[in-house]
mmCIF file of C-alpha atoms in Angstrom:
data_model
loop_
_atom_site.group_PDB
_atom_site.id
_atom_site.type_symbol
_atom_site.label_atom_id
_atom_site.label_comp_id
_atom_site.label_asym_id
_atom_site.label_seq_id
_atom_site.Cartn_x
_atom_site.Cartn_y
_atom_site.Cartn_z
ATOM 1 C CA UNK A 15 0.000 0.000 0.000
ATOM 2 C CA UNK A 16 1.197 3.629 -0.259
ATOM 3 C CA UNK A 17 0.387 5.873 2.960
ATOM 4 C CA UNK A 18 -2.580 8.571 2.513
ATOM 5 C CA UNK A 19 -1.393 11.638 4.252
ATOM 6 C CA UNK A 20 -3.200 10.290 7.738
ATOM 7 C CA UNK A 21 -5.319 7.655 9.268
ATOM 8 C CA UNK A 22 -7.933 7.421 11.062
ATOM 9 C CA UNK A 23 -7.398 4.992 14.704
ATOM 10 C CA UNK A 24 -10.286 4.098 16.968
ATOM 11 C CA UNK A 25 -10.238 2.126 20.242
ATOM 12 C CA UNK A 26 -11.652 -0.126 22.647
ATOM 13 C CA UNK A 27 -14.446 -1.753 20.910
ATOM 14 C CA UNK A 28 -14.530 0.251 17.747
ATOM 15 C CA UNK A 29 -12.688 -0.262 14.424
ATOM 16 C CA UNK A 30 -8.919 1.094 14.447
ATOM 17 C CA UNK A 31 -7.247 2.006 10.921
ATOM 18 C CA UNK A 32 -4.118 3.394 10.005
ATOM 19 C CA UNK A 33 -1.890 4.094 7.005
ATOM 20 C CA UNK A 34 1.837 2.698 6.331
ATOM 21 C CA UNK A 35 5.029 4.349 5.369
ATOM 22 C CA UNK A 36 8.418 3.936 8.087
ATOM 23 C CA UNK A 37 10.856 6.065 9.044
ATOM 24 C CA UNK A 38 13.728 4.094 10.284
ATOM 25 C CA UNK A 39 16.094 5.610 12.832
ATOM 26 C CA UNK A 40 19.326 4.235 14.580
ATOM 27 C CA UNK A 41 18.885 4.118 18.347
ATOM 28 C CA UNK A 42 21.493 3.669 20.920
ATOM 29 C CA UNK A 43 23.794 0.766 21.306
ATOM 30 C CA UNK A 44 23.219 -3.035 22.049
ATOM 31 C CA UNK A 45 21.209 -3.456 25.544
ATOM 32 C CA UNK A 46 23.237 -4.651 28.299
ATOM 33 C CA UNK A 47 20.478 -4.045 31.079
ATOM 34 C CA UNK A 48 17.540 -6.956 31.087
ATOM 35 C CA UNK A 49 15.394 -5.023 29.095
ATOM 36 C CA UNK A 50 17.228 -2.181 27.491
ATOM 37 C CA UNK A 51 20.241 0.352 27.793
ATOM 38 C CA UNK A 52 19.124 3.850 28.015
ATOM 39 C CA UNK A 53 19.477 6.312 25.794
ATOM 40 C CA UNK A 54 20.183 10.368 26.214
ATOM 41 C CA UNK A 55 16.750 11.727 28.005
ATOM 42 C CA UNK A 56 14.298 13.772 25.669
ATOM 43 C CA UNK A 57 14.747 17.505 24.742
ATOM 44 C CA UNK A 58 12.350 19.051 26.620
ATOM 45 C CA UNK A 59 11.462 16.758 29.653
ATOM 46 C CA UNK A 60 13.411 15.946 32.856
ATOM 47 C CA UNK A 61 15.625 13.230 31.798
ATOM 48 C CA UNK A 62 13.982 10.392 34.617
ATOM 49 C CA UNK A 63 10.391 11.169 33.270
ATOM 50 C CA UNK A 64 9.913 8.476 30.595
ATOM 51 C CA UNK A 65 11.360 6.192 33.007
ATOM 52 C CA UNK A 66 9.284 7.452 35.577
ATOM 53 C CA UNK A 67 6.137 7.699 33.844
ATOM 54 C CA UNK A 68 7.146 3.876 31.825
ATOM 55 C CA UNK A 69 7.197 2.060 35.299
ATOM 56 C CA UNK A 70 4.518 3.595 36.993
ATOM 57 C CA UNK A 71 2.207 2.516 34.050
ATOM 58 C CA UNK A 72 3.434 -1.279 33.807
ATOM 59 C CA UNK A 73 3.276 -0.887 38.015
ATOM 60 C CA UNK A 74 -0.772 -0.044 38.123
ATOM 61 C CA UNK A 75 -1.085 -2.042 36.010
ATOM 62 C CA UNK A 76 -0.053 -4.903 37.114
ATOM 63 C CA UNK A 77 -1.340 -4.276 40.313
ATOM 64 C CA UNK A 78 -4.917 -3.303 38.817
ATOM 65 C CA UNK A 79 -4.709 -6.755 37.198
ATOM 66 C CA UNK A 80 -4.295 -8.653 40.691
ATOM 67 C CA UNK A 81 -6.741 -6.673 42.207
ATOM 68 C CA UNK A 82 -9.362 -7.709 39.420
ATOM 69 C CA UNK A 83 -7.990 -10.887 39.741
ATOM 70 C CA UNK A 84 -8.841 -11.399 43.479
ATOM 71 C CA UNK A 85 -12.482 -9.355 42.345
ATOM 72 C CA UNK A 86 -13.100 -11.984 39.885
ATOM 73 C CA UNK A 87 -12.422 -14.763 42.127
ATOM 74 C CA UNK A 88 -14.957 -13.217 45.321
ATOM 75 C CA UNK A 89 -17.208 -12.889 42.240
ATOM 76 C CA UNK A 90 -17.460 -16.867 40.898
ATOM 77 C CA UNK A 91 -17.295 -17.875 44.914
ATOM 78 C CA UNK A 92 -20.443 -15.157 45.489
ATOM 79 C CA UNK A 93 -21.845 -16.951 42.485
ATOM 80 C CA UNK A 94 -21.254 -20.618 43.923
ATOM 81 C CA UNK A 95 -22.632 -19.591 47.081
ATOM 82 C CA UNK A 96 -25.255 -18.494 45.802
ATOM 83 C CA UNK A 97 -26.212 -21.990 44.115
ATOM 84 C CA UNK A 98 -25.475 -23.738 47.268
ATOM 85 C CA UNK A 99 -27.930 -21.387 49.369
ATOM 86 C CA UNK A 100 -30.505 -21.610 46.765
ATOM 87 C CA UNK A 101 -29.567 -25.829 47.017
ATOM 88 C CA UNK A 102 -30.240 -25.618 50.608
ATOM 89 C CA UNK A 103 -33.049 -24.027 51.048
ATOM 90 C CA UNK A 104 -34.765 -26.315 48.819
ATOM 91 C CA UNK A 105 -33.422 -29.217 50.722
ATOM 92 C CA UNK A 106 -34.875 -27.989 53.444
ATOM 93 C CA UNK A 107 -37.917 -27.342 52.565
ATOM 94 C CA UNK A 108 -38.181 -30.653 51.776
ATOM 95 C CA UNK A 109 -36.800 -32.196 54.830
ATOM 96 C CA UNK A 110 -39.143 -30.108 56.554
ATOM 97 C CA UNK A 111 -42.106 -31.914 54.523
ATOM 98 C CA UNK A 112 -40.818 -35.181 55.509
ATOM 99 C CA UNK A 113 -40.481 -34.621 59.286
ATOM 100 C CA UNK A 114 -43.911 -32.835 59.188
ATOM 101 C CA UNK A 115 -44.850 -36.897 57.656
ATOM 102 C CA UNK A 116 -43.134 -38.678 60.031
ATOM 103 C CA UNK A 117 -44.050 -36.888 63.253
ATOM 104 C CA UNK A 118 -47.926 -37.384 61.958
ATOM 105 C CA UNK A 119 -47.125 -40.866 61.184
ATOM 106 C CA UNK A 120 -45.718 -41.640 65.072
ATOM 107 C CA UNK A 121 -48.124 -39.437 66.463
ATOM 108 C CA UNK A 122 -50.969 -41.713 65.243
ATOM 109 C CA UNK A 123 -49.068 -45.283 65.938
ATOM 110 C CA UNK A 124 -48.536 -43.650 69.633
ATOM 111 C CA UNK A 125 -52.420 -42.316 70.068
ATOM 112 C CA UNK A 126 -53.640 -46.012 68.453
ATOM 113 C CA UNK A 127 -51.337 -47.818 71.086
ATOM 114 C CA UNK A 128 -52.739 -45.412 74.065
ATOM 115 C CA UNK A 129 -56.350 -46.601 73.957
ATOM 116 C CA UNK A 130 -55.516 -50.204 73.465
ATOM 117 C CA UNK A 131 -53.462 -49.858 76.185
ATOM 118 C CA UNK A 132 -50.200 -51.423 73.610
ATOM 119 C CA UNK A 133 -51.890 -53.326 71.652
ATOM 120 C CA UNK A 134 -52.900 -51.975 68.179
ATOM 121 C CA UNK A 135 -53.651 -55.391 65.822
ATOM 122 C CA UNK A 136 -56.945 -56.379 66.081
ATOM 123 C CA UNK A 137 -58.037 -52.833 65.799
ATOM 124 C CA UNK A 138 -59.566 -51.357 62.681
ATOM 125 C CA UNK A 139 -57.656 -47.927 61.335
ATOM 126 C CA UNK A 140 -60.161 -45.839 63.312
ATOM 127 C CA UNK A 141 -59.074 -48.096 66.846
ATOM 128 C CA UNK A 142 -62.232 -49.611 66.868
ATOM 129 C CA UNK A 143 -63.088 -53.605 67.021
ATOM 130 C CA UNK A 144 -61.847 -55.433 63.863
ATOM 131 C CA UNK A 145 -64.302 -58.093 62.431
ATOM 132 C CA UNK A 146 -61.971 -60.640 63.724
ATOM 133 C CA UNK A 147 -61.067 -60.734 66.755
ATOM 134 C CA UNK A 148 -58.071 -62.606 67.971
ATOM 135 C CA UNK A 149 -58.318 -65.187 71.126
ATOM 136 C CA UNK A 150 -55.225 -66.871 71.449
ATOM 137 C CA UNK A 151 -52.533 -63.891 73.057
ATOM 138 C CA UNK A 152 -49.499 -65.623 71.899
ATOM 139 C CA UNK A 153 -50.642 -65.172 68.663
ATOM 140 C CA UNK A 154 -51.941 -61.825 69.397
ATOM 141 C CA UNK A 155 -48.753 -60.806 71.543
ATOM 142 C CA UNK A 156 -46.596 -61.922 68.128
ATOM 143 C CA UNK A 157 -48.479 -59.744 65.677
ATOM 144 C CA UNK A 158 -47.352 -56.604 68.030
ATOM 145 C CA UNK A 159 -43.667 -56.835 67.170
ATOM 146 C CA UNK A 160 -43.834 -55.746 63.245
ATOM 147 C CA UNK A 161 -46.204 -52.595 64.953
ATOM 148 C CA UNK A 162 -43.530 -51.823 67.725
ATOM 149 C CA UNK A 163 -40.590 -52.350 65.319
ATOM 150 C CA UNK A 164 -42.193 -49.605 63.139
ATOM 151 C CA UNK A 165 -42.939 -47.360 65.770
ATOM 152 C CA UNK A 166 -39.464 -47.340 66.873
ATOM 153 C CA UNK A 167 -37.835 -47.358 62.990
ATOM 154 C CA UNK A 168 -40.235 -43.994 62.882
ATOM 155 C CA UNK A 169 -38.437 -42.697 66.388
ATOM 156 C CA UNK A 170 -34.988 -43.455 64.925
ATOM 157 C CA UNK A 171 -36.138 -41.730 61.329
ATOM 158 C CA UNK A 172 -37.231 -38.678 62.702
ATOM 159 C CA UNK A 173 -34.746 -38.574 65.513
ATOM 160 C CA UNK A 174 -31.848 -38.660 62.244
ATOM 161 C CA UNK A 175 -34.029 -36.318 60.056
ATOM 162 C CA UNK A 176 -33.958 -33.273 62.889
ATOM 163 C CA UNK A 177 -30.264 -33.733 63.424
ATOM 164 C CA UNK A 178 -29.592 -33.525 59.527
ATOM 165 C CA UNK A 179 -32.152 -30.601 59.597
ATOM 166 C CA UNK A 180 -30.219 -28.825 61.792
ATOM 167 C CA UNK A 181 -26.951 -29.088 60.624
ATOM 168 C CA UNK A 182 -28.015 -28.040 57.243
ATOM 169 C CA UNK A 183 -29.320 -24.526 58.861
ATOM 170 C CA UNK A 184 -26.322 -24.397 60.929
ATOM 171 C CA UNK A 185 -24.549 -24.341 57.598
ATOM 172 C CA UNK A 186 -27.163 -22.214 56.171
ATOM 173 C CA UNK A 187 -26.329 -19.712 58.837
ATOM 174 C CA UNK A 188 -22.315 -19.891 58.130
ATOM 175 C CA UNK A 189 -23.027 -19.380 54.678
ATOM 176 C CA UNK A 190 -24.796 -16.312 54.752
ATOM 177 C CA UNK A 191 -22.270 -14.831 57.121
ATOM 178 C CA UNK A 192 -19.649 -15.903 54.648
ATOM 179 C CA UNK A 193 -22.229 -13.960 51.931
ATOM 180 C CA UNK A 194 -21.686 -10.977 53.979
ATOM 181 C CA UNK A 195 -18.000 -11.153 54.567
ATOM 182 C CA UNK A 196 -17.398 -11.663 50.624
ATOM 183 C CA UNK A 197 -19.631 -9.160 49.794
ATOM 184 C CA UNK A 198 -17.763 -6.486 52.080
ATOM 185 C CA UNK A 199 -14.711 -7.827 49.994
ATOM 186 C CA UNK A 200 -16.124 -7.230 46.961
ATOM 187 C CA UNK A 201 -17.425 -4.210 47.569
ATOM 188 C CA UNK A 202 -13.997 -3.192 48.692
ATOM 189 C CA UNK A 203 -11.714 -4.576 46.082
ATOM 190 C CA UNK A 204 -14.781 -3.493 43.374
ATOM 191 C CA UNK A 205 -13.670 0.244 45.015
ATOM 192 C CA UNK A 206 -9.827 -0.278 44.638
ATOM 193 C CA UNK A 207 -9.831 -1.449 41.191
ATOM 194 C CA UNK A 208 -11.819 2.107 40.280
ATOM 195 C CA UNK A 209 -9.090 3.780 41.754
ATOM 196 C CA UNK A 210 -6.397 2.369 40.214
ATOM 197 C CA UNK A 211 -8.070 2.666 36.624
ATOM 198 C CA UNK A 212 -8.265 6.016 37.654
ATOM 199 C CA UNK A 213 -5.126 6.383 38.348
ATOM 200 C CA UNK A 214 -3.805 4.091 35.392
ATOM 201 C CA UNK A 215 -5.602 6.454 33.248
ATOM 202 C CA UNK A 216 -4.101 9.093 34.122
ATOM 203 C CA UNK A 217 -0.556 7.558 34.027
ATOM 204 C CA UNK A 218 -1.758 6.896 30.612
ATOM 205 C CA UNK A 219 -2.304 9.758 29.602
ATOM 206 C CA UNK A 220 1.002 11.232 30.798
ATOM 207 C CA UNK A 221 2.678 8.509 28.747
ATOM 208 C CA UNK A 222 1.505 9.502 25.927
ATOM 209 C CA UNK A 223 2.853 13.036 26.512
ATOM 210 C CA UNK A 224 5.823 11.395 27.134
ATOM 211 C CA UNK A 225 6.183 9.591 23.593
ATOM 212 C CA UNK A 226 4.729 12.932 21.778
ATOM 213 C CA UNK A 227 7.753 14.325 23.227
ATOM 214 C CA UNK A 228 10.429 11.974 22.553
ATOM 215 C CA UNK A 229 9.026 11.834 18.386
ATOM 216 C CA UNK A 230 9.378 15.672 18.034
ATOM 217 C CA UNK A 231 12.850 15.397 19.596
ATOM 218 C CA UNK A 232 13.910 12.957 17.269
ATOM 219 C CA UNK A 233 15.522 10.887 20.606
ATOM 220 C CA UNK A 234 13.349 7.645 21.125
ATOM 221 C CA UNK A 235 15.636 5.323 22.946
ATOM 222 C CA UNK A 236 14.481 3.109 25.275
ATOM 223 C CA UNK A 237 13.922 4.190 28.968
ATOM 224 C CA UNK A 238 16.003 3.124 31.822
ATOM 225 C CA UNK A 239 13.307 0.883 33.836
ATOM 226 C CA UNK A 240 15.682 -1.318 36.086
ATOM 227 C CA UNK A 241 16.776 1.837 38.038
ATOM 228 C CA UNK A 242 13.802 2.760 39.205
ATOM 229 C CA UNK A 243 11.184 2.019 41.860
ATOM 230 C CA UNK A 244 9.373 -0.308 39.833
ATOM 231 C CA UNK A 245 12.405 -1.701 38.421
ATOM 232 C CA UNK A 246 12.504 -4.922 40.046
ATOM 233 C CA UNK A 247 8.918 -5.463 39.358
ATOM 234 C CA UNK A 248 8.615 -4.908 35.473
ATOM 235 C CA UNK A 249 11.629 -7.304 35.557
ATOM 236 C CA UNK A 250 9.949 -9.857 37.054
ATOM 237 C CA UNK A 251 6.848 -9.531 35.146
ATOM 238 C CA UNK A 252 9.148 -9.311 31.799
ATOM 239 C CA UNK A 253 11.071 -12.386 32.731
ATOM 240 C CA UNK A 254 7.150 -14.092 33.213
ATOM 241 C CA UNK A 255 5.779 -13.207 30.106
ATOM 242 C CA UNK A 256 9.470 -14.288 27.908
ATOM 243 C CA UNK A 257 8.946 -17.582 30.470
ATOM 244 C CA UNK A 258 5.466 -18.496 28.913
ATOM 245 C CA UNK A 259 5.669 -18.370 25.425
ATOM 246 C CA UNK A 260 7.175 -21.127 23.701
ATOM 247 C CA UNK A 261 8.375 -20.713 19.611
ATOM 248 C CA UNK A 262 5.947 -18.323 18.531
ATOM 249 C CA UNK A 263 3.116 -16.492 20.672
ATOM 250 C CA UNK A 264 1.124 -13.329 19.872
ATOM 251 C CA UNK A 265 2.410 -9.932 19.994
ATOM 252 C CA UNK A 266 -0.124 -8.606 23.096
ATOM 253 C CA UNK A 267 -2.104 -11.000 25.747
ATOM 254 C CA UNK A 268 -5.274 -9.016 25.756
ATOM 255 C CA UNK A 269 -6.665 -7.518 22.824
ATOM 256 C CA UNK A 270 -9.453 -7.112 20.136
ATOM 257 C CA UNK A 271 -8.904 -7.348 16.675
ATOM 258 C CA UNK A 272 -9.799 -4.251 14.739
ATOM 259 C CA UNK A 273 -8.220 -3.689 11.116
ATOM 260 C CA UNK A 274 -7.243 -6.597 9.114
ATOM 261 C CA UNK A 275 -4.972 -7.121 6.465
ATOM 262 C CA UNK A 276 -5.546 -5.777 3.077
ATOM 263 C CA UNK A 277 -8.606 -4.157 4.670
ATOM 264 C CA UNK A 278 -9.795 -1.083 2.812
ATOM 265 C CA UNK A 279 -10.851 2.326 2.676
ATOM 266 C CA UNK A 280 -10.010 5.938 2.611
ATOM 267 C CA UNK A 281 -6.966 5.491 5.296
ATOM 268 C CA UNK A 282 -4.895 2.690 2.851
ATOM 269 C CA UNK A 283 -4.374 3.535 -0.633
ATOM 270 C CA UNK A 284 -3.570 0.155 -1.401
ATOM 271 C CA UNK A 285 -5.189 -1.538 1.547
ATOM 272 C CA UNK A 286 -3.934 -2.023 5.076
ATOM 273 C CA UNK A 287 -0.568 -3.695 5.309
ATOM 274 C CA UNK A 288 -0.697 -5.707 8.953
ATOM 275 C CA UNK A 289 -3.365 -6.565 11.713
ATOM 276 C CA UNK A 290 -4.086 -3.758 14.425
ATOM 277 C CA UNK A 291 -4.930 -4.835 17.979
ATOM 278 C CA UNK A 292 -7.058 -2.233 19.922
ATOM 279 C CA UNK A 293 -5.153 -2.345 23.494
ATOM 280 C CA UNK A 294 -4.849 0.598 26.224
ATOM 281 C CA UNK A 295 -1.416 2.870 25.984
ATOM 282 C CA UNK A 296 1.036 1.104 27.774
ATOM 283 C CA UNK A 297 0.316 -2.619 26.554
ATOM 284 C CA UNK A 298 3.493 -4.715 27.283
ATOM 285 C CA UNK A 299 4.072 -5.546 23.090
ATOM 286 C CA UNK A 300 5.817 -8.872 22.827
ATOM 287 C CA UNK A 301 8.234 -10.210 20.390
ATOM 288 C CA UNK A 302 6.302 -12.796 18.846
ATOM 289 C CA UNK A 303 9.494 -15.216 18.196
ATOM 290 C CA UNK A 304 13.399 -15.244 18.719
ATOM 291 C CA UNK A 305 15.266 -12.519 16.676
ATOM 292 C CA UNK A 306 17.410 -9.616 16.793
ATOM 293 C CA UNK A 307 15.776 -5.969 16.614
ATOM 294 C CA UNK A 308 17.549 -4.918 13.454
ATOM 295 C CA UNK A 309 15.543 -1.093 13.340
ATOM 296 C CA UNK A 310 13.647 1.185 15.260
ATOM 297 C CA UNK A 311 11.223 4.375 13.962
ATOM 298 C CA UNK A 312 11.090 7.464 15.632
ATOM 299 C CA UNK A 313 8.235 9.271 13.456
ATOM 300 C CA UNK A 314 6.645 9.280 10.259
ATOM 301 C CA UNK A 315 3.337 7.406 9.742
ATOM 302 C CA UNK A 316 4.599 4.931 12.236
ATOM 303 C CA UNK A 317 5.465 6.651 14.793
ATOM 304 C CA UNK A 318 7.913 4.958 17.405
ATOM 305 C CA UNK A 319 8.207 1.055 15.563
ATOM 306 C CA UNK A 320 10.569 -1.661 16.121
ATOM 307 C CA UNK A 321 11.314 -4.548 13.696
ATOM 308 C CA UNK A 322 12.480 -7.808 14.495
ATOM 309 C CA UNK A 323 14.451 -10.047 12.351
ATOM 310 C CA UNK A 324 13.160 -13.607 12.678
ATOM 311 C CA UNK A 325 15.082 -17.114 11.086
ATOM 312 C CA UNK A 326 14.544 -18.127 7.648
ATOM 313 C CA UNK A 327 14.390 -14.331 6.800
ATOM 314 C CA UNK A 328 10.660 -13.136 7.857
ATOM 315 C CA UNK A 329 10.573 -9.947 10.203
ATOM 316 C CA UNK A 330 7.934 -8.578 12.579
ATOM 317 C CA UNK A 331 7.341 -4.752 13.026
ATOM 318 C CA UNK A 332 5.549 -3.270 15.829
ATOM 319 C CA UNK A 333 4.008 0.415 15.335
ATOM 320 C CA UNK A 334 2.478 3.221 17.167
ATOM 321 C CA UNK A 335 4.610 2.242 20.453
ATOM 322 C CA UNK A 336 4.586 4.705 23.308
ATOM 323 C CA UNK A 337 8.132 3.646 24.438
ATOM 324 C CA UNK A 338 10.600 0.919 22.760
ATOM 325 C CA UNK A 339 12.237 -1.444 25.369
ATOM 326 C CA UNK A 340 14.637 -2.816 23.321
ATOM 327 C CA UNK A 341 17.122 -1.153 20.704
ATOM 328 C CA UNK A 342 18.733 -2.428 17.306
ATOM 329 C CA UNK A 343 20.810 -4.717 17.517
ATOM 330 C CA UNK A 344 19.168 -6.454 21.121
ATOM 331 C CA UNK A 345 18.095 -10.336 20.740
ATOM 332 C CA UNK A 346 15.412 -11.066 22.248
ATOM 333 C CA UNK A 347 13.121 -14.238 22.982
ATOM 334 C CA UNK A 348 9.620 -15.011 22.136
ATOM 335 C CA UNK A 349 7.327 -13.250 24.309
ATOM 336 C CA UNK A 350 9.783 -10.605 25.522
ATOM 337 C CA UNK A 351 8.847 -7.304 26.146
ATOM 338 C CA UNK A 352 10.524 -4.798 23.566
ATOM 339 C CA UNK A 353 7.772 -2.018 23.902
ATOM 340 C CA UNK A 354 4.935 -0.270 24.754
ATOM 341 C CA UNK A 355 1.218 0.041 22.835
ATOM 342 C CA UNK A 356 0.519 3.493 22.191
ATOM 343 C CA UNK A 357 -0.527 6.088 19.576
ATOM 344 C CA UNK A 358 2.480 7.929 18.080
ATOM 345 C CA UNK A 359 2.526 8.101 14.553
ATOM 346 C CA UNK A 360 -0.614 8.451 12.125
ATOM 347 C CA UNK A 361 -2.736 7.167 14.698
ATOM 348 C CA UNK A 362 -5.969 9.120 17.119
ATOM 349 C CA UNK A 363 -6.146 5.764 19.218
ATOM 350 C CA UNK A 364 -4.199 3.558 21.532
ATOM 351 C CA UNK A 365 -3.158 0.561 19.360
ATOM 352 C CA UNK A 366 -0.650 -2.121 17.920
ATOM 353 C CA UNK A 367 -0.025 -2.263 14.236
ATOM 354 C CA UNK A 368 1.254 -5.608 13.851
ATOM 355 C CA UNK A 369 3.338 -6.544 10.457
ATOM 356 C CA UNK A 370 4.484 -9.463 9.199
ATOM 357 C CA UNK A 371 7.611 -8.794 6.003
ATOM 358 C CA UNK A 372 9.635 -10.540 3.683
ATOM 359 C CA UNK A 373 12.160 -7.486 4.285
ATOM 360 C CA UNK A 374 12.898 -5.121 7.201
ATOM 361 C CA UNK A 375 11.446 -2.139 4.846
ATOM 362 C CA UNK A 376 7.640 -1.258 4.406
ATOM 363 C CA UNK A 377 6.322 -3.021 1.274
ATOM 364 C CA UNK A 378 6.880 -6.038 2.087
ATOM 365 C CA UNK A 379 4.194 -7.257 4.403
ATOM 366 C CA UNK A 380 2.188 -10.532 4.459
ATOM 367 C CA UNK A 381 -0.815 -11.704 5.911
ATOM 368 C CA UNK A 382 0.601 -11.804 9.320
ATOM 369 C CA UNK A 383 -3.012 -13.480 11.125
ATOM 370 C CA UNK A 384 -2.299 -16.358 8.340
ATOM 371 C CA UNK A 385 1.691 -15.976 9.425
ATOM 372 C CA UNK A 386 0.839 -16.777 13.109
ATOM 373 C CA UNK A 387 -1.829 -19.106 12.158
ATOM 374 C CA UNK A 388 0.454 -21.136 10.271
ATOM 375 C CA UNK A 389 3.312 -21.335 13.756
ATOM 376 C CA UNK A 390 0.438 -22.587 15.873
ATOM 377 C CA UNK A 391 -0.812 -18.758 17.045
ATOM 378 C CA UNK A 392 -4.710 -18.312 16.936
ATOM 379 C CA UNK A 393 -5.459 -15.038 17.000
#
């Protein structure tokens, strides 16, 4: 395709588009820190900001994802509590039904055996004089034992049925105490994650100040992350990420597909030349397989991009970044972090363009959902 003069990016749930054309910078030298080396600060900034402003995105958000995490878990056991209170209540009403039929059933076998004075055969169902009438009382005396073995199986049910009544409202009671208790939780972790997306937001925002910045200076090298506060953190979620994917894995964990390749339209002269994930500024972009960062943009329709050289001569590029984390000449692993979603570039939305190329230089792009889809990688 052949870039129009801009594009039109939209995010979240809406349709993102975006035009191509690369501008192709050198950055700073190999990286010797875990993720990258960093390079002279911004003109116009205080030289810590992007690093500043980097980690404390990656930090709330990682910390917004436990707390949803722990939110979503008080939510399915509200939700399984919920079935087992609905479980026992039914359960008890019919227990309830069966005691009520038992204690009717011993009442009347104990009223029948009061006005014989014990003995019940021989007696008609209304304790009256049955039309035979037994005169030998061995025989008489033997035909009591089925009625007393009943009367005291009917003792022993009911007896069993109260006790299992009453530890199933016992745990009726614990249950909706543990109700309450989760539901405080919830309520309070529900209140903690709106903070923090507050908050996130706002970092957000800030970041992509940040990466304005850094495109009209010209100087887009990767921030200095391990120095700071949240150093040790975004390490450790890096090192997690690089840890999980195995051969080939997708460039972002959480996303929706928006613009498609070779889709059309006003934006794409010739049609669109990669796949665009809609993600939130600050989206940890991963290398999607082992390879060497052989360029890095710093403007143009791209805005801040990386490309990745891949075996058998295929390369990745990853556009509209708010911050690289890796510079040419870095390897880097499948599923390591070498940048930041944003929307630098020819972009009015936080996304990743996504390429797949025969070459490092625009022009050269292939399907790249087909690409993945062909390495194992459902999109």
């Amino acid at each position: 395709m052949r870039p129009t003069a801009r594009a039109n990016h939209r995010t979240g749930p809406r349709r993102l588009s975006r035009t191509g054309g690369v501008v192709l910078c050198t950055l700073c030298a190999v990286a010797a820190a875990p993720l990258a080396a960093p390079g002279p600060p911004s003109a116009g900034q205080p030289p810590d900001r992007p690093a500043r402003v980097t980690s404390e995105v990656l930090r709330l958000a990682e910390e917004a994802g436990q707390v949803r995490q722990r939110y979503e878990r008080a939510q399915r056991s509200a939700k399984g509590q919920r079935a087992r209170a609905e479980e026992l209540r039914r359960t008890l009403r019919v227990r309830g039904v069966v005691r009520s039929a038992l204690r009717d059933d011993a009442g009347a076998a104990a009223r029948a055996q009061y006005r014989t004075g014990g003995f019940t055969v021989g007696l008609d169902g209304e304790g009256g004089a049955a039309e035979e009438e037994l005169d030998d009382p061995v025989e008489l005396v033997a035909r009591q034992v089925p009625a007393v073995r009943r009367r005291a199986r009917l003792g022993r049910m009911l007896v069993e049925e109260e006790r299992t009544s009453r530890r199933l409202e016992a745990e009726a009671r614990s249950l909706a105490a543990a109700r309450q208790d989760l539901d405080r939780d919830s309520a309070r972790l529900g209140e903690a994650i709106r903070t923090l997306e507050a908050r996130l937001a706002g970092a957000r925002d800030e970041l992509d100040e940040v990466a304005r910045a850094a495109v009209d200076s010209g100087e887009c090298a990767p921030p200095d992350l391990a120095g700071g506060r949240s150093g040790p953190a975004v390490e450790r979620a890096a090192a997690r990420s690089a840890r999980a994917a195995r051969g080939w894995t997708r460039p972002v964990v959480s996303y929706e597909l928006s613009a498609g390749f070779g889709a059309g339209g006003a934006n794409w002269a010739d049609g669109h030349t990669g796949q665009d994930f809609a993600v939130p500024t600050g989206t940890p972009v991963r290398a999607v397989g082992a390879g060497t960062v052989v360029a890095a943009g710093c403007g143009g329709p791209f805005g801040i991009s990386l490309v990745v050289e891949h075996e058998n001569g295929w390369y990745s590029q990853y556009a509209h970044l708010a911050a690289p984390l890796a510079a040419p000449g870095r390897r880097v692993r499948a599923g390591q972090w070498i940048g930041l979603s944003g929307t630098t570039g020819n972009s009015t939305g936080p996304h990743l363009h996504f390429e797949i190329r025969r070459t490092p230089e625009f022009g050269s792009a292939v399907d790249p959902v087909e690409w993945l889809g062909e390495r194992g990688v459902q999109l």
